[in-house]
Amino acid sequence: MSAALPLFLPEQHVTFIHTADWQLGMTRHFLRGDAQARYTAARQEAIGRIGRLADAHHAEFVLVCGDVFEDRQVSSRVIRRSLDHLRQVPCPVYLLPGNHDPMDAASIYNSRVFADNKPDHVHVLDTAGVVQVRPGVSLIAAPWTTKVPLSDLVTQQLDCLVPSDDIRILAGHGRVDVFAPQSADPSLIEVDELERAVAAGLVDYVALGDRHSTTEIGDSGRIWYSGAQEVTNYDHREAEPGQVLVVELTRGESASDSAPAQSVTVTPHQVGEWAFRTVEHDVNGGDDIAELRRRLDAFGNKSQTVVQLALRGSVSITERSELDTMIEEFTDRFAALTWWELRHDLVIRPDDNDFAHLQLSGFIGDAAAELSASAAGDGEDAIAAQEALALLFRLAGGSA
């Protein structure tokens, strides 16, 4: 009598792209002219880069965990162009409604323009629960159906699960409780519950959206925010923007080894092309201005870079004029250059030599002397006098 063959569960494997927070149609108040149009286009064009990444890694699908669109008021132009980009993705795409685009009565996903232009391989996860991608691989969807949910939509789905041999990916959106420990928000996602579900094998991976910087949650290596596909805030707020995650999951037993095979590999990939940079710099003379120029010059891809400046220190009127001229230059070169008002503290200290070579006399000379006296004080009046002196200096022909 021959020995019975050992029973084993066939090994399941899946590779997919985890992304979120596309917020297509997003505007930024500091972008002017064509910069806003280019930024809007870049957020859409990133979809094509995600599609090429999926093709290169033989991904079976792309999972977008919430906030696909900025809001329900985005134009039909944004919707149609976004769907055109999605049409080029070479695998199924699953869209989860989030807080910006909830699945309510006024949802974009219910609109005629979306329905008429949606490619067949794009699927909206509009109902909570299990969605089979293929035999052996399932998504557990937790869509937002209102902008103000009154419960934890993500861990709520765990109560409905029983053990399974399938690879299961929990798709959710929202803040986790570990980042808001004092908040009474009932929709906060309970990380401990997610960790327990992962440890028990109820889910193999938790794909989250809402946080715009790529972030691993917990210690299992299986709970992640992918971050947004393009930057949305300055680098002191978003450490790792513009990325998506290539996720590889394995579950089951091999015929040669009865030990359970349950592995995860998560690899971030850069797809974003824009950058929002914060530059803090002390300025107390010409050498510091020259160093600031070197720092700004060092940024690459300036037409897709926004810089937020915070300068601290004191300069003469001549130095301030040199600085203003430089700022005008870089304002033209960057997509935008703005001031970080909360951290910006640059004072003008009038110097007797500032106006000497201009030989001002009469009313203008008297005005310069009066403003110089006021500029030496403190408070809002002194700041206004300093700005007026700088302007007078330039108008009088003292610009560098």
Coordinates of C-alpha atoms in Angstrom, one line a residue:
M1 CA 0.0 0.0 0.0
S2 CA 1.5 3.3 -1.1
A3 CA 1.9 6.2 1.3
A4 CA -0.6 8.9 1.1
L5 CA 0.6 12.2 -0.4
P6 CA 0.8 15.1 2.0
L7 CA -2.0 17.6 1.8
F8 CA -0.9 21.2 1.1
L9 CA -2.5 24.5 0.2
P10 CA -1.4 25.7 -3.2
E11 CA 0.8 28.8 -2.9
Q12 CA -0.9 32.1 -3.9
H13 CA 1.0 35.1 -5.1
V14 CA 0.0 38.6 -6.1
T15 CA 1.7 41.8 -7.1
F16 CA -0.2 45.0 -7.2
I17 CA 0.2 48.8 -7.0
H18 CA -1.0 50.6 -3.8
T19 CA -1.7 54.3 -4.3
A20 CA -4.1 56.9 -3.0
D21 CA -5.0 60.6 -2.7
W22 CA -4.7 61.5 -6.3
Q23 CA -7.1 64.4 -5.7
L24 CA -7.4 65.1 -9.4
G25 CA -8.4 68.7 -10.0
M26 CA -6.5 70.0 -6.9
T27 CA -5.5 73.7 -6.9
R28 CA -2.8 75.4 -4.8
H29 CA -3.4 79.1 -4.0
F30 CA 0.3 80.0 -4.5
L31 CA 0.4 78.8 -8.1
R32 CA -0.2 81.5 -10.7
G33 CA -0.7 81.6 -14.4
D34 CA 0.3 78.5 -16.3
A35 CA 1.9 76.9 -13.2
Q36 CA -1.5 75.8 -11.9
A37 CA -2.5 74.3 -15.2
R38 CA 0.9 72.4 -15.4
Y39 CA 0.4 71.2 -11.8
T40 CA -3.1 70.0 -12.6
A41 CA -1.8 68.1 -15.6
A42 CA 1.0 66.6 -13.7
R43 CA -1.3 65.0 -11.2
Q44 CA -3.2 63.4 -14.1
E45 CA -0.1 62.4 -16.0
A46 CA 1.2 60.6 -13.0
I47 CA -1.5 58.0 -13.7
G48 CA 0.4 57.1 -16.9
R49 CA 3.6 56.6 -14.9
I50 CA 1.8 54.4 -12.4
G51 CA 0.5 52.4 -15.4
R52 CA 4.0 51.9 -16.8
L53 CA 5.2 50.9 -13.3
A54 CA 2.4 48.3 -13.1
D55 CA 3.4 46.9 -16.5
A56 CA 7.1 46.8 -15.6
H57 CA 6.4 44.8 -12.4
H58 CA 3.7 42.6 -13.9
A59 CA 1.2 44.0 -11.4
E60 CA -2.3 42.4 -11.5
F61 CA -4.1 45.5 -10.5
V62 CA -3.8 49.1 -9.2
L63 CA -5.6 49.9 -6.0
V64 CA -6.4 53.6 -5.3
C65 CA -7.3 54.0 -1.6
G66 CA -9.6 57.1 -1.6
D67 CA -9.7 60.7 -2.7
V68 CA -9.3 60.0 -6.4
F69 CA -10.8 63.4 -7.1
E70 CA -10.4 66.7 -5.2
D71 CA -14.1 67.1 -4.7
R72 CA -17.5 66.7 -6.4
Q73 CA -17.2 70.1 -8.0
V74 CA -14.3 69.2 -10.3
S75 CA -15.0 70.1 -13.9
S76 CA -16.1 67.6 -16.6
R77 CA -12.8 68.4 -18.3
V78 CA -10.8 67.1 -15.2
I79 CA -13.0 63.9 -15.1
R80 CA -12.7 63.1 -18.8
R81 CA -9.0 63.8 -19.0
S82 CA -8.4 61.7 -15.9
L83 CA -10.3 58.8 -17.3
D84 CA -8.4 59.1 -20.6
H85 CA -5.2 58.6 -18.5
L86 CA -6.8 55.7 -16.7
R87 CA -7.6 54.1 -20.0
Q88 CA -3.9 53.7 -20.7
V89 CA -3.3 51.6 -17.5
P90 CA -2.7 48.0 -18.7
C91 CA -4.4 46.3 -15.8
P92 CA -7.6 46.6 -13.7
V93 CA -7.9 49.7 -11.5
Y94 CA -10.0 49.8 -8.3
L95 CA -11.1 53.2 -7.0
L96 CA -12.1 53.5 -3.4
P97 CA -14.3 56.6 -2.5
G98 CA -12.7 58.7 0.3
N99 CA -13.6 61.8 2.3
H100 CA -13.0 64.1 -0.8
D101 CA -15.1 62.0 -3.1
P102 CA -17.5 59.9 -0.9
M103 CA -20.0 57.6 -2.4
D104 CA -23.1 59.6 -1.6
A105 CA -26.1 60.8 -3.6
A106 CA -24.0 63.6 -5.2
S107 CA -20.9 61.5 -5.8
I108 CA -18.8 62.0 -8.9
Y109 CA -19.0 58.2 -9.4
N110 CA -22.8 58.6 -10.0
S111 CA -22.4 61.4 -12.5
R112 CA -23.3 61.0 -16.1
V113 CA -19.9 62.2 -17.3
F114 CA -18.0 59.6 -15.2
A115 CA -20.3 56.8 -16.2
D116 CA -20.2 57.6 -19.9
N117 CA -16.4 57.8 -20.0
K118 CA -15.2 55.2 -17.5
P119 CA -13.1 52.5 -19.1
D120 CA -14.4 48.9 -18.5
H121 CA -11.3 47.9 -16.6
V122 CA -11.8 50.7 -14.0
H123 CA -14.0 49.5 -11.0
V124 CA -15.4 51.7 -8.2
L125 CA -15.4 50.0 -4.8
D126 CA -18.7 51.6 -4.0
T127 CA -20.0 48.9 -1.6
A128 CA -18.4 47.7 1.6
G129 CA -17.3 44.1 1.8
V130 CA -15.4 41.5 -0.2
V131 CA -14.6 41.9 -3.9
Q132 CA -12.9 39.1 -5.6
V133 CA -10.1 40.2 -8.0
R134 CA -9.6 36.6 -9.1
P135 CA -9.8 33.2 -7.5
G136 CA -7.4 33.3 -4.5
V137 CA -7.2 37.1 -4.2
S138 CA -9.8 39.4 -2.7
L139 CA -10.2 43.0 -1.7
I140 CA -12.0 44.0 1.5
A141 CA -13.4 47.5 0.6
A142 CA -14.3 50.1 3.2
P143 CA -15.6 53.1 1.1
W144 CA -16.7 56.4 2.5
T145 CA -20.4 57.0 1.9
T146 CA -20.5 60.3 3.7
K147 CA -18.0 63.1 4.4
V148 CA -18.6 62.6 8.2
P149 CA -18.7 58.9 9.1
L150 CA -19.7 58.1 12.6
S151 CA -17.6 54.9 13.0
D152 CA -14.3 53.3 12.1
L153 CA -15.2 52.1 8.6
V154 CA -12.0 50.1 8.1
T155 CA -11.8 47.9 11.2
Q156 CA -15.6 47.5 11.0
Q157 CA -15.0 45.2 8.0
L158 CA -12.8 42.9 10.2
D159 CA -15.9 41.9 12.2
C160 CA -17.4 40.3 9.0
L161 CA -14.4 38.2 8.2
V162 CA -13.8 34.5 8.8
P163 CA -10.5 32.7 8.1
S164 CA -9.8 32.1 4.5
D165 CA -7.0 30.7 2.3
D166 CA -7.3 33.7 0.0
I167 CA -4.9 36.5 -0.1
R168 CA -6.9 39.4 1.3
I169 CA -6.2 43.1 1.0
L170 CA -8.1 45.5 3.2
A171 CA -8.6 48.8 1.4
G172 CA -9.4 51.8 3.6
H173 CA -9.1 55.5 4.0
G174 CA -8.8 57.9 7.0
R175 CA -6.6 58.8 10.0
V176 CA -5.3 56.2 12.3
D177 CA -5.7 56.6 16.1
V178 CA -1.9 56.5 16.8
F179 CA -1.5 59.9 15.1
A180 CA -4.4 61.5 16.9
P181 CA -4.4 60.0 20.4
Q182 CA -6.4 62.8 22.0
S183 CA -9.1 63.0 19.3
A184 CA -12.6 61.9 20.0
D185 CA -13.3 61.4 16.2
P186 CA -15.3 58.1 16.0
S187 CA -14.0 57.5 12.5
L188 CA -10.3 57.1 13.6
I189 CA -8.9 53.7 12.4
E190 CA -7.9 51.5 15.3
V191 CA -4.4 50.3 14.6
D192 CA -4.4 47.6 17.3
E193 CA -7.4 46.0 15.6
L194 CA -5.6 46.0 12.3
E195 CA -2.5 44.4 13.9
R196 CA -4.6 41.7 15.4
A197 CA -6.3 40.9 12.1
V198 CA -2.9 40.7 10.4
A199 CA -1.4 38.5 13.1
A200 CA -4.5 36.2 12.9
G201 CA -4.1 35.9 9.1
L202 CA -7.6 37.4 8.5
V203 CA -5.9 40.0 6.1
D204 CA -2.5 39.9 4.4
Y205 CA -2.2 43.6 3.9
V206 CA -3.9 46.9 4.9
A207 CA -3.8 49.5 2.1
L208 CA -4.6 53.0 3.5
G209 CA -5.1 56.4 2.0
D210 CA -5.5 59.9 3.5
R211 CA -1.9 60.6 4.6
H212 CA 0.0 62.2 1.7
S213 CA 3.4 61.0 2.7
T214 CA 4.4 57.3 2.4
T215 CA 4.2 55.9 5.9
E216 CA 4.5 52.4 7.4
I217 CA 2.1 51.8 10.4
G218 CA 3.0 49.3 13.2
D219 CA 5.6 46.6 13.1
S220 CA 4.1 43.9 10.9
G221 CA 5.3 45.5 7.6
R222 CA 1.7 45.0 6.3
I223 CA 0.0 48.3 7.1
W224 CA 0.9 51.2 4.9
Y225 CA -0.2 54.6 3.7
S226 CA 1.0 54.9 0.1
G227 CA 1.1 58.7 0.1
A228 CA -0.1 60.9 -2.8
Q229 CA 1.2 60.4 -6.3
E230 CA 2.3 64.1 -6.5
V231 CA 3.3 66.5 -3.7
T232 CA 0.6 68.5 -2.0
N233 CA 2.5 70.3 0.8
Y234 CA 5.9 71.6 1.7
D235 CA 8.7 69.2 2.7
H236 CA 8.5 70.1 6.4
R237 CA 5.0 68.6 6.3
E238 CA 5.3 65.9 3.7
A239 CA 8.5 63.8 4.1
E240 CA 7.9 61.2 1.4
P241 CA 5.4 62.5 -1.2
G242 CA 5.1 61.5 -4.9
Q243 CA 5.4 57.8 -4.3
V244 CA 3.4 54.6 -4.9
L245 CA 4.0 51.2 -3.5
V246 CA 4.7 48.0 -5.3
V247 CA 3.3 45.3 -3.0
E248 CA 4.1 41.5 -3.4
L249 CA 2.1 39.1 -1.2
T250 CA 2.5 35.3 -0.9
R251 CA 0.2 32.9 1.1
G252 CA -0.1 29.1 1.3
E253 CA 2.2 26.1 1.4
S254 CA 4.6 24.7 -1.2
A255 CA 4.6 21.0 -2.1
S256 CA 8.2 20.7 -1.0
D257 CA 7.9 22.5 2.4
S258 CA 4.8 22.2 4.6
A259 CA 5.7 25.4 6.5
P260 CA 3.2 28.2 5.7
A261 CA 4.5 30.6 3.1
Q262 CA 3.2 34.1 4.1
S263 CA 5.5 36.8 2.9
V264 CA 5.2 40.5 2.1
T265 CA 7.5 42.9 0.2
V266 CA 6.6 46.6 0.0
T267 CA 8.7 48.8 -2.3
P268 CA 8.2 52.6 -2.7
H269 CA 8.7 54.0 -6.2
Q270 CA 8.8 57.7 -7.1
V271 CA 6.3 58.8 -9.7
G272 CA 5.8 62.4 -8.8
E273 CA 7.7 65.1 -10.6
W274 CA 6.9 68.3 -8.6
A275 CA 8.6 69.4 -5.4
F276 CA 7.5 71.9 -2.7
R277 CA 10.6 72.9 -0.8
T278 CA 11.0 75.0 2.4
V279 CA 14.2 77.1 2.6
E280 CA 15.1 78.7 6.0
H281 CA 18.1 81.0 5.8
D282 CA 19.9 83.5 8.0
V283 CA 20.7 86.7 6.2
N284 CA 23.0 89.4 7.8
G285 CA 25.0 90.6 4.9
G286 CA 26.2 90.2 1.4
D287 CA 27.8 86.8 2.0
D288 CA 24.6 85.4 3.3
I289 CA 22.7 86.7 0.2
A290 CA 25.3 85.0 -2.0
E291 CA 24.9 81.7 -0.1
L292 CA 21.1 82.0 -0.5
R293 CA 21.6 82.4 -4.3
R294 CA 23.7 79.2 -4.3
R295 CA 21.0 77.3 -2.4
L296 CA 18.3 78.4 -4.8
D297 CA 20.4 77.8 -7.8
A298 CA 21.1 74.2 -6.7
F299 CA 17.5 73.1 -7.1
G300 CA 16.9 71.2 -10.3
N301 CA 13.7 71.2 -12.4
K302 CA 12.8 74.7 -11.2
S303 CA 9.7 75.0 -13.4
Q304 CA 8.1 72.2 -11.3
T305 CA 9.5 73.3 -8.0
V306 CA 7.7 75.6 -5.5
V307 CA 9.9 77.3 -2.8
Q308 CA 8.7 78.7 0.5
L309 CA 11.2 81.1 2.0
A310 CA 11.8 82.1 5.6
L311 CA 14.6 84.6 6.0
R312 CA 15.9 85.7 9.4
G313 CA 18.3 88.5 10.3
S314 CA 18.9 92.1 9.4
V315 CA 20.2 93.8 6.2
S316 CA 20.9 97.3 5.0
I317 CA 18.7 98.9 2.4
T318 CA 21.3 98.3 -0.2
E319 CA 21.4 94.6 0.7
R320 CA 17.6 94.4 0.8
S321 CA 17.5 95.9 -2.7
E322 CA 20.0 93.2 -3.9
L323 CA 17.9 90.6 -2.2
D324 CA 14.7 91.8 -3.8
T325 CA 16.3 91.8 -7.2
M326 CA 17.4 88.2 -6.6
I327 CA 13.9 87.2 -5.4
E328 CA 12.3 88.6 -8.5
E329 CA 14.7 86.6 -10.7
F330 CA 13.9 83.3 -8.9
T331 CA 10.2 84.0 -8.9
D332 CA 10.4 83.9 -12.6
R333 CA 12.5 80.7 -12.6
F334 CA 10.5 78.6 -10.1
A335 CA 6.9 77.5 -10.5
A336 CA 6.3 79.7 -7.5
L337 CA 8.3 81.4 -4.7
T338 CA 6.4 82.4 -1.6
W339 CA 7.1 83.6 2.0
W340 CA 6.6 81.4 5.0
E341 CA 5.2 84.3 7.1
L342 CA 5.2 82.4 10.4
R343 CA 8.9 81.9 10.3
H344 CA 10.0 84.9 8.2
D345 CA 11.7 87.7 10.2
L346 CA 13.9 89.9 8.1
V347 CA 14.6 93.4 9.4
I348 CA 16.0 96.4 7.5
R349 CA 18.7 98.3 9.4
P350 CA 19.2 101.7 7.7
D351 CA 22.8 102.6 7.0
D352 CA 24.1 106.1 6.5
N353 CA 25.8 104.9 3.3
D354 CA 22.6 103.6 1.7
F355 CA 21.4 106.9 0.3
A356 CA 24.8 108.8 0.3
H357 CA 25.6 108.1 -3.4
L358 CA 22.1 109.1 -4.5
Q359 CA 22.5 112.7 -3.2
L360 CA 18.8 113.0 -2.3
S361 CA 17.6 116.5 -1.5
G362 CA 14.4 118.4 -0.9
F363 CA 11.2 116.6 -0.2
I364 CA 12.7 113.2 -1.1
G365 CA 15.7 113.7 1.1
D366 CA 13.5 114.8 4.0
A367 CA 11.3 111.7 3.5
A368 CA 14.3 109.4 3.5
A369 CA 15.6 110.9 6.7
E370 CA 12.1 110.6 8.4
L371 CA 11.7 107.0 7.3
S372 CA 15.2 106.1 8.5
A373 CA 14.4 107.5 12.0
S374 CA 11.1 105.5 12.1
A375 CA 12.7 102.3 10.7
A376 CA 15.1 102.2 13.6
G377 CA 12.3 101.5 16.1
D378 CA 10.1 98.5 16.8
G379 CA 6.6 97.3 15.9
E380 CA 4.4 97.6 12.8
D381 CA 5.3 101.3 12.2
A382 CA 9.0 100.4 12.0
I383 CA 8.3 97.5 9.6
A384 CA 6.2 99.8 7.4
A385 CA 9.0 102.4 7.4
Q386 CA 11.6 99.8 6.5
E387 CA 9.5 98.6 3.5
A388 CA 9.0 102.2 2.4
L389 CA 12.7 102.9 2.6
A390 CA 13.5 99.8 0.5
L391 CA 10.9 101.0 -2.1
L392 CA 12.2 104.6 -2.1
F393 CA 15.8 103.3 -2.6
R394 CA 14.8 101.3 -5.7
L395 CA 12.7 104.1 -7.1
A396 CA 15.5 106.6 -6.6
G397 CA 17.8 104.4 -8.7
G398 CA 19.7 102.6 -5.9
S399 CA 18.9 99.1 -7.1
A400 CA 21.8 96.8 -7.6

